[in-house]
Amino acid sequence: MRKTNQRTITVLRYNPYVPMELVTAYLGRYVTVVGKPTEIRDSCGVWYGKRQYQVLLKEDPEGVDGFQHPPARFNIGADRGYLYYPRTPQGEHV
């Protein structure tokens, strides 16, 4: 089976005032972000802090499955964020 580096990462932030560009730049340290993120909204159209990013994991011969994986928890300044995606390596879950 061929290993793919394509992932859909879901990012949760509790502070809605952290600019999307800062989160995208942070993710860029670990992955290549493809396109703009999509806000996830509830059935009433209210955004509750989640966005989805289409990304390509960067190659890393020493990484799990040969890819570099972003940390599941991160800070931008004093603001926390969490991310998850299918096939997250064990030990990286929030």
CSV table of N, CA and C in Angstrom, one decimal:
chain,number,residue,atom,x,y,z
A,1,MET,N,0.8,-1.2,0.0
A,1,MET,CA,0.0,0.0,0.0
A,1,MET,C,0.9,1.2,0.0
A,2,ARG,N,0.6,2.2,-0.9
A,2,ARG,CA,1.4,3.4,-1.0
A,2,ARG,C,1.0,4.4,0.1
A,3,LYS,N,2.1,4.9,0.7
A,3,LYS,CA,1.9,5.9,1.8
A,3,LYS,C,1.6,7.3,1.2
A,4,THR,N,0.7,8.0,1.7
A,4,THR,CA,0.4,9.3,1.1
A,4,THR,C,0.6,10.4,2.2
A,5,ASN,N,1.0,11.5,1.8
A,5,ASN,CA,1.3,12.6,2.7
A,5,ASN,C,0.1,13.6,2.8
A,6,GLN,N,-1.0,13.3,2.1
A,6,GLN,CA,-2.2,14.2,2.1
A,6,GLN,C,-3.0,14.0,3.4
A,7,ARG,N,-3.3,15.1,4.0
A,7,ARG,CA,-4.2,15.0,5.3
A,7,ARG,C,-5.1,16.2,5.3
A,8,THR,N,-6.2,16.0,6.0
A,8,THR,CA,-7.1,17.1,6.4
A,8,THR,C,-7.0,17.3,7.9
A,9,ILE,N,-6.4,18.4,8.3
A,9,ILE,CA,-6.1,18.7,9.7
A,9,ILE,C,-7.2,19.6,10.2
A,10,THR,N,-7.8,19.2,11.3
A,10,THR,CA,-8.8,20.1,12.0
A,10,THR,C,-8.1,20.8,13.2
A,11,VAL,N,-8.2,22.1,13.2
A,11,VAL,CA,-7.5,22.9,14.3
A,11,VAL,C,-8.6,23.5,15.1
A,12,LEU,N,-8.5,23.4,16.4
A,12,LEU,CA,-9.4,24.0,17.4
A,12,LEU,C,-8.6,25.1,18.2
A,13,ARG,N,-9.2,26.3,18.2
A,13,ARG,CA,-8.6,27.4,19.0
A,13,ARG,C,-9.8,28.0,19.8
A,14,TYR,N,-9.4,28.3,21.0
A,14,TYR,CA,-10.4,28.9,21.9
A,14,TYR,C,-10.5,30.4,21.8
A,15,ASN,N,-9.5,31.0,21.2
A,15,ASN,CA,-9.5,32.5,21.1
A,15,ASN,C,-9.8,32.8,19.6
A,16,PRO,N,-11.0,33.3,19.3
A,16,PRO,CA,-11.3,33.6,17.9
A,16,PRO,C,-10.6,34.8,17.3
A,17,TYR,N,-9.8,35.5,18.1
A,17,TYR,CA,-9.1,36.7,17.7
A,17,TYR,C,-7.7,36.4,17.2
A,18,VAL,N,-7.2,35.2,17.4
A,18,VAL,CA,-5.9,34.9,16.8
A,18,VAL,C,-6.1,34.8,15.3
A,19,PRO,N,-5.3,35.6,14.6
A,19,PRO,CA,-5.5,35.7,13.1
A,19,PRO,C,-5.3,34.3,12.4
A,20,MET,N,-6.1,34.0,11.5
A,20,MET,CA,-6.0,32.7,10.7
A,20,MET,C,-4.6,32.6,10.1
A,21,GLU,N,-4.0,33.8,9.7
A,21,GLU,CA,-2.7,33.8,9.0
A,21,GLU,C,-1.6,33.3,10.0
A,22,LEU,N,-1.7,33.6,11.3
A,22,LEU,CA,-0.8,33.1,12.3
A,22,LEU,C,-0.8,31.6,12.4
A,23,VAL,N,-2.0,31.1,12.4
A,23,VAL,CA,-2.2,29.6,12.5
A,23,VAL,C,-1.6,28.9,11.3
A,24,THR,N,-1.9,29.5,10.1
A,24,THR,CA,-1.4,29.0,8.9
A,24,THR,C,0.1,29.0,8.8
A,25,ALA,N,0.7,30.1,9.3
A,25,ALA,CA,2.1,30.2,9.3
A,25,ALA,C,2.7,29.2,10.3
A,26,TYR,N,2.1,29.0,11.4
A,26,TYR,CA,2.6,28.0,12.4
A,26,TYR,C,2.6,26.6,11.8
A,27,LEU,N,1.4,26.2,11.1
A,27,LEU,CA,1.4,24.9,10.5
A,27,LEU,C,2.4,24.8,9.4
A,28,GLY,N,2.8,25.9,8.8
A,28,GLY,CA,3.8,25.8,7.7
A,28,GLY,C,5.1,25.4,8.1
A,29,ARG,N,5.4,25.4,9.4
A,29,ARG,CA,6.7,24.9,10.0
A,29,ARG,C,6.7,23.3,9.8
A,30,TYR,N,5.6,22.7,9.8
A,30,TYR,CA,5.5,21.2,9.8
A,30,TYR,C,4.9,20.6,8.5
A,31,VAL,N,4.1,21.4,7.8
A,31,VAL,CA,3.4,20.9,6.7
A,31,VAL,C,3.3,21.9,5.6
A,32,THR,N,2.9,21.5,4.4
A,32,THR,CA,2.6,22.5,3.3
A,32,THR,C,1.1,22.6,3.3
A,33,VAL,N,0.7,23.9,3.6
A,33,VAL,CA,-0.8,24.1,3.5
A,33,VAL,C,-1.2,24.3,2.1
A,34,VAL,N,-2.3,23.6,1.7
A,34,VAL,CA,-2.8,23.7,0.3
A,34,VAL,C,-4.1,24.4,0.4
A,35,GLY,N,-4.1,25.6,-0.2
A,35,GLY,CA,-5.4,26.4,-0.2
A,35,GLY,C,-5.7,27.1,1.1
A,36,LYS,N,-6.9,27.6,1.2
A,36,LYS,CA,-7.3,28.3,2.4
A,36,LYS,C,-8.1,27.4,3.3
A,37,PRO,N,-8.1,27.7,4.6
A,37,PRO,CA,-8.8,26.8,5.6
A,37,PRO,C,-10.3,27.1,5.4
A,38,THR,N,-11.1,26.1,5.9
A,38,THR,CA,-12.5,26.1,5.9
A,38,THR,C,-13.0,26.2,7.3
A,39,GLU,N,-13.9,27.1,7.6
A,39,GLU,CA,-14.5,27.2,9.0
A,39,GLU,C,-15.5,26.1,9.1
A,40,ILE,N,-15.5,25.4,10.3
A,40,ILE,CA,-16.5,24.4,10.6
A,40,ILE,C,-17.6,25.1,11.4
A,41,ARG,N,-18.8,25.1,11.0
A,41,ARG,CA,-19.9,25.7,11.7
A,41,ARG,C,-20.9,24.7,12.1
A,42,ASP,N,-21.7,25.1,13.1
A,42,ASP,CA,-22.8,24.2,13.6
A,42,ASP,C,-24.0,24.3,12.7
A,43,SER,N,-25.1,23.7,13.0
A,43,SER,CA,-26.3,23.7,12.2
A,43,SER,C,-27.0,25.0,12.1
A,44,CYS,N,-26.6,25.9,13.1
A,44,CYS,CA,-27.2,27.3,13.0
A,44,CYS,C,-26.3,28.3,12.4
A,45,GLY,N,-25.1,27.8,11.9
A,45,GLY,CA,-24.2,28.6,11.2
A,45,GLY,C,-23.2,29.3,12.1
A,46,VAL,N,-23.1,28.9,13.4
A,46,VAL,CA,-22.2,29.5,14.3
A,46,VAL,C,-20.9,28.9,14.3
A,47,TRP,N,-19.8,29.7,14.2
A,47,TRP,CA,-18.5,29.1,14.2
A,47,TRP,C,-18.0,28.9,15.6
A,48,TYR,N,-17.5,27.8,15.9
A,48,TYR,CA,-17.1,27.6,17.3
A,48,TYR,C,-15.6,27.2,17.5
A,49,GLY,N,-14.8,27.8,16.6
A,49,GLY,CA,-13.3,27.8,16.8
A,49,GLY,C,-12.6,26.7,16.0
A,50,LYS,N,-13.3,26.0,15.2
A,50,LYS,CA,-12.6,24.9,14.4
A,50,LYS,C,-12.5,25.3,12.9
A,51,ARG,N,-11.3,25.0,12.4
A,51,ARG,CA,-11.1,25.2,10.9
A,51,ARG,C,-10.4,23.9,10.4
A,52,GLN,N,-10.6,23.6,9.2
A,52,GLN,CA,-10.0,22.5,8.5
A,52,GLN,C,-9.0,23.0,7.5
A,53,TYR,N,-7.8,22.4,7.5
A,53,TYR,CA,-6.8,22.7,6.5
A,53,TYR,C,-6.5,21.5,5.7
A,54,GLN,N,-6.3,21.7,4.4
A,54,GLN,CA,-5.8,20.6,3.5
A,54,GLN,C,-4.3,20.8,3.5
A,55,VAL,N,-3.6,19.8,3.8
A,55,VAL,CA,-2.1,19.9,3.9
A,55,VAL,C,-1.4,18.7,3.3
A,56,LEU,N,-0.1,18.9,3.0
A,56,LEU,CA,0.8,17.8,2.6
A,56,LEU,C,1.8,17.7,3.7
A,57,LEU,N,2.0,16.6,4.3
A,57,LEU,CA,3.0,16.4,5.3
A,57,LEU,C,4.4,16.4,4.6
A,58,LYS,N,5.4,17.0,5.3
A,58,LYS,CA,6.7,17.1,4.8
A,58,LYS,C,7.5,15.8,5.0
A,59,GLU,N,8.3,15.4,4.1
A,59,GLU,CA,9.1,14.2,4.3
A,59,GLU,C,10.1,14.3,5.4
A,60,ASP,N,10.2,13.2,6.2
A,60,ASP,CA,11.2,13.2,7.2
A,60,ASP,C,11.6,11.7,7.4
A,61,PRO,N,12.8,11.3,7.0
A,61,PRO,CA,13.2,9.9,7.0
A,61,PRO,C,13.1,9.3,8.4
A,62,GLU,N,13.3,10.2,9.4
A,62,GLU,CA,13.3,9.7,10.8
A,62,GLU,C,11.9,9.8,11.5
A,63,GLY,N,10.9,10.4,10.8
A,63,GLY,CA,9.6,10.5,11.3
A,63,GLY,C,8.7,9.3,11.1
A,64,VAL,N,7.6,9.3,11.8
A,64,VAL,CA,6.6,8.2,11.7
A,64,VAL,C,6.1,8.1,10.3
A,65,ASP,N,6.2,6.9,9.7
A,65,ASP,CA,5.8,6.7,8.3
A,65,ASP,C,6.6,7.5,7.3
A,66,GLY,N,7.7,8.0,7.7
A,66,GLY,CA,8.6,8.8,6.8
A,66,GLY,C,8.1,10.3,6.6
A,67,PHE,N,7.3,10.8,7.5
A,67,PHE,CA,6.8,12.1,7.4
A,67,PHE,C,7.0,12.9,8.7
A,68,GLN,N,7.1,14.2,8.6
A,68,GLN,CA,7.1,15.1,9.8
A,68,GLN,C,5.6,15.3,10.2
A,69,HIS,N,5.3,15.2,11.5
A,69,HIS,CA,3.9,15.4,11.9
A,69,HIS,C,3.9,16.6,12.9
A,70,PRO,N,2.9,17.5,12.8
A,70,PRO,CA,2.8,18.6,13.7
A,70,PRO,C,2.4,18.1,15.1
A,71,PRO,N,2.8,18.9,16.1
A,71,PRO,CA,2.3,18.5,17.5
A,71,PRO,C,0.8,18.7,17.6
A,72,ALA,N,0.2,17.9,18.4
A,72,ALA,CA,-1.3,17.9,18.6
A,72,ALA,C,-1.7,19.1,19.4
A,73,ARG,N,-0.8,19.6,20.3
A,73,ARG,CA,-1.0,20.8,21.1
A,73,ARG,C,0.0,21.9,20.8
A,74,PHE,N,-0.4,23.1,20.7
A,74,PHE,CA,0.5,24.2,20.4
A,74,PHE,C,0.0,25.5,21.0
A,75,ASN,N,0.9,26.4,21.1
A,75,ASN,CA,0.6,27.8,21.6
A,75,ASN,C,1.0,28.8,20.6
A,76,ILE,N,0.2,29.8,20.4
A,76,ILE,CA,0.6,31.0,19.6
A,76,ILE,C,0.5,32.1,20.6
A,77,GLY,N,1.6,32.6,21.1
A,77,GLY,CA,1.6,33.5,22.2
A,77,GLY,C,1.0,32.8,23.4
A,78,ALA,N,0.0,33.5,24.1
A,78,ALA,CA,-0.6,32.9,25.2
A,78,ALA,C,-1.8,32.0,24.9
A,79,ASP,N,-2.1,31.9,23.6
A,79,ASP,CA,-3.3,31.2,23.1
A,79,ASP,C,-3.0,29.8,22.7
A,80,ARG,N,-3.8,28.8,23.3
A,80,ARG,CA,-3.6,27.4,23.0
A,80,ARG,C,-4.4,27.0,21.8
A,81,GLY,N,-3.9,26.0,21.1
A,81,GLY,CA,-4.6,25.4,20.0
A,81,GLY,C,-4.4,23.9,20.0
A,82,TYR,N,-5.3,23.2,19.4
A,82,TYR,CA,-5.2,21.7,19.3
A,82,TYR,C,-5.5,21.3,17.9
A,83,LEU,N,-4.9,20.2,17.4
A,83,LEU,CA,-5.2,19.8,16.1
A,83,LEU,C,-5.2,18.2,16.1
A,84,TYR,N,-6.0,17.7,15.1
A,84,TYR,CA,-6.1,16.3,15.0
A,84,TYR,C,-6.4,16.0,13.5
A,85,TYR,N,-6.1,14.8,13.1
A,85,TYR,CA,-6.3,14.4,11.7
A,85,TYR,C,-6.3,12.9,11.7
A,86,PRO,N,-6.9,12.3,10.7
A,86,PRO,CA,-6.8,10.8,10.5
A,86,PRO,C,-5.4,10.3,10.4
A,87,ARG,N,-5.1,9.2,11.0
A,87,ARG,CA,-3.8,8.6,11.0
A,87,ARG,C,-2.7,9.5,11.8
A,88,THR,N,-3.2,10.1,12.8
A,88,THR,CA,-2.3,10.8,13.7
A,88,THR,C,-1.4,9.8,14.4
A,89,PRO,N,-0.1,10.0,14.4
A,89,PRO,CA,0.7,9.0,15.1
A,89,PRO,C,0.4,8.8,16.6
A,90,GLN,N,0.5,7.6,17.1
A,90,GLN,CA,0.2,7.3,18.5
A,90,GLN,C,1.1,8.2,19.4
A,91,GLY,N,0.6,8.7,20.5
A,91,GLY,CA,1.3,9.6,21.3
A,91,GLY,C,1.2,11.0,21.0
A,92,GLU,N,0.5,11.3,19.8
A,92,GLU,CA,0.3,12.7,19.4
A,92,GLU,C,-1.1,13.2,19.6
A,93,HIS,N,-1.9,12.3,20.1
A,93,HIS,CA,-3.3,12.7,20.3
A,93,HIS,C,-3.4,13.6,21.5
A,94,VAL,N,-4.5,14.5,21.4
A,94,VAL,CA,-4.7,15.5,22.5
A,94,VAL,C,-5.3,14.7,23.7
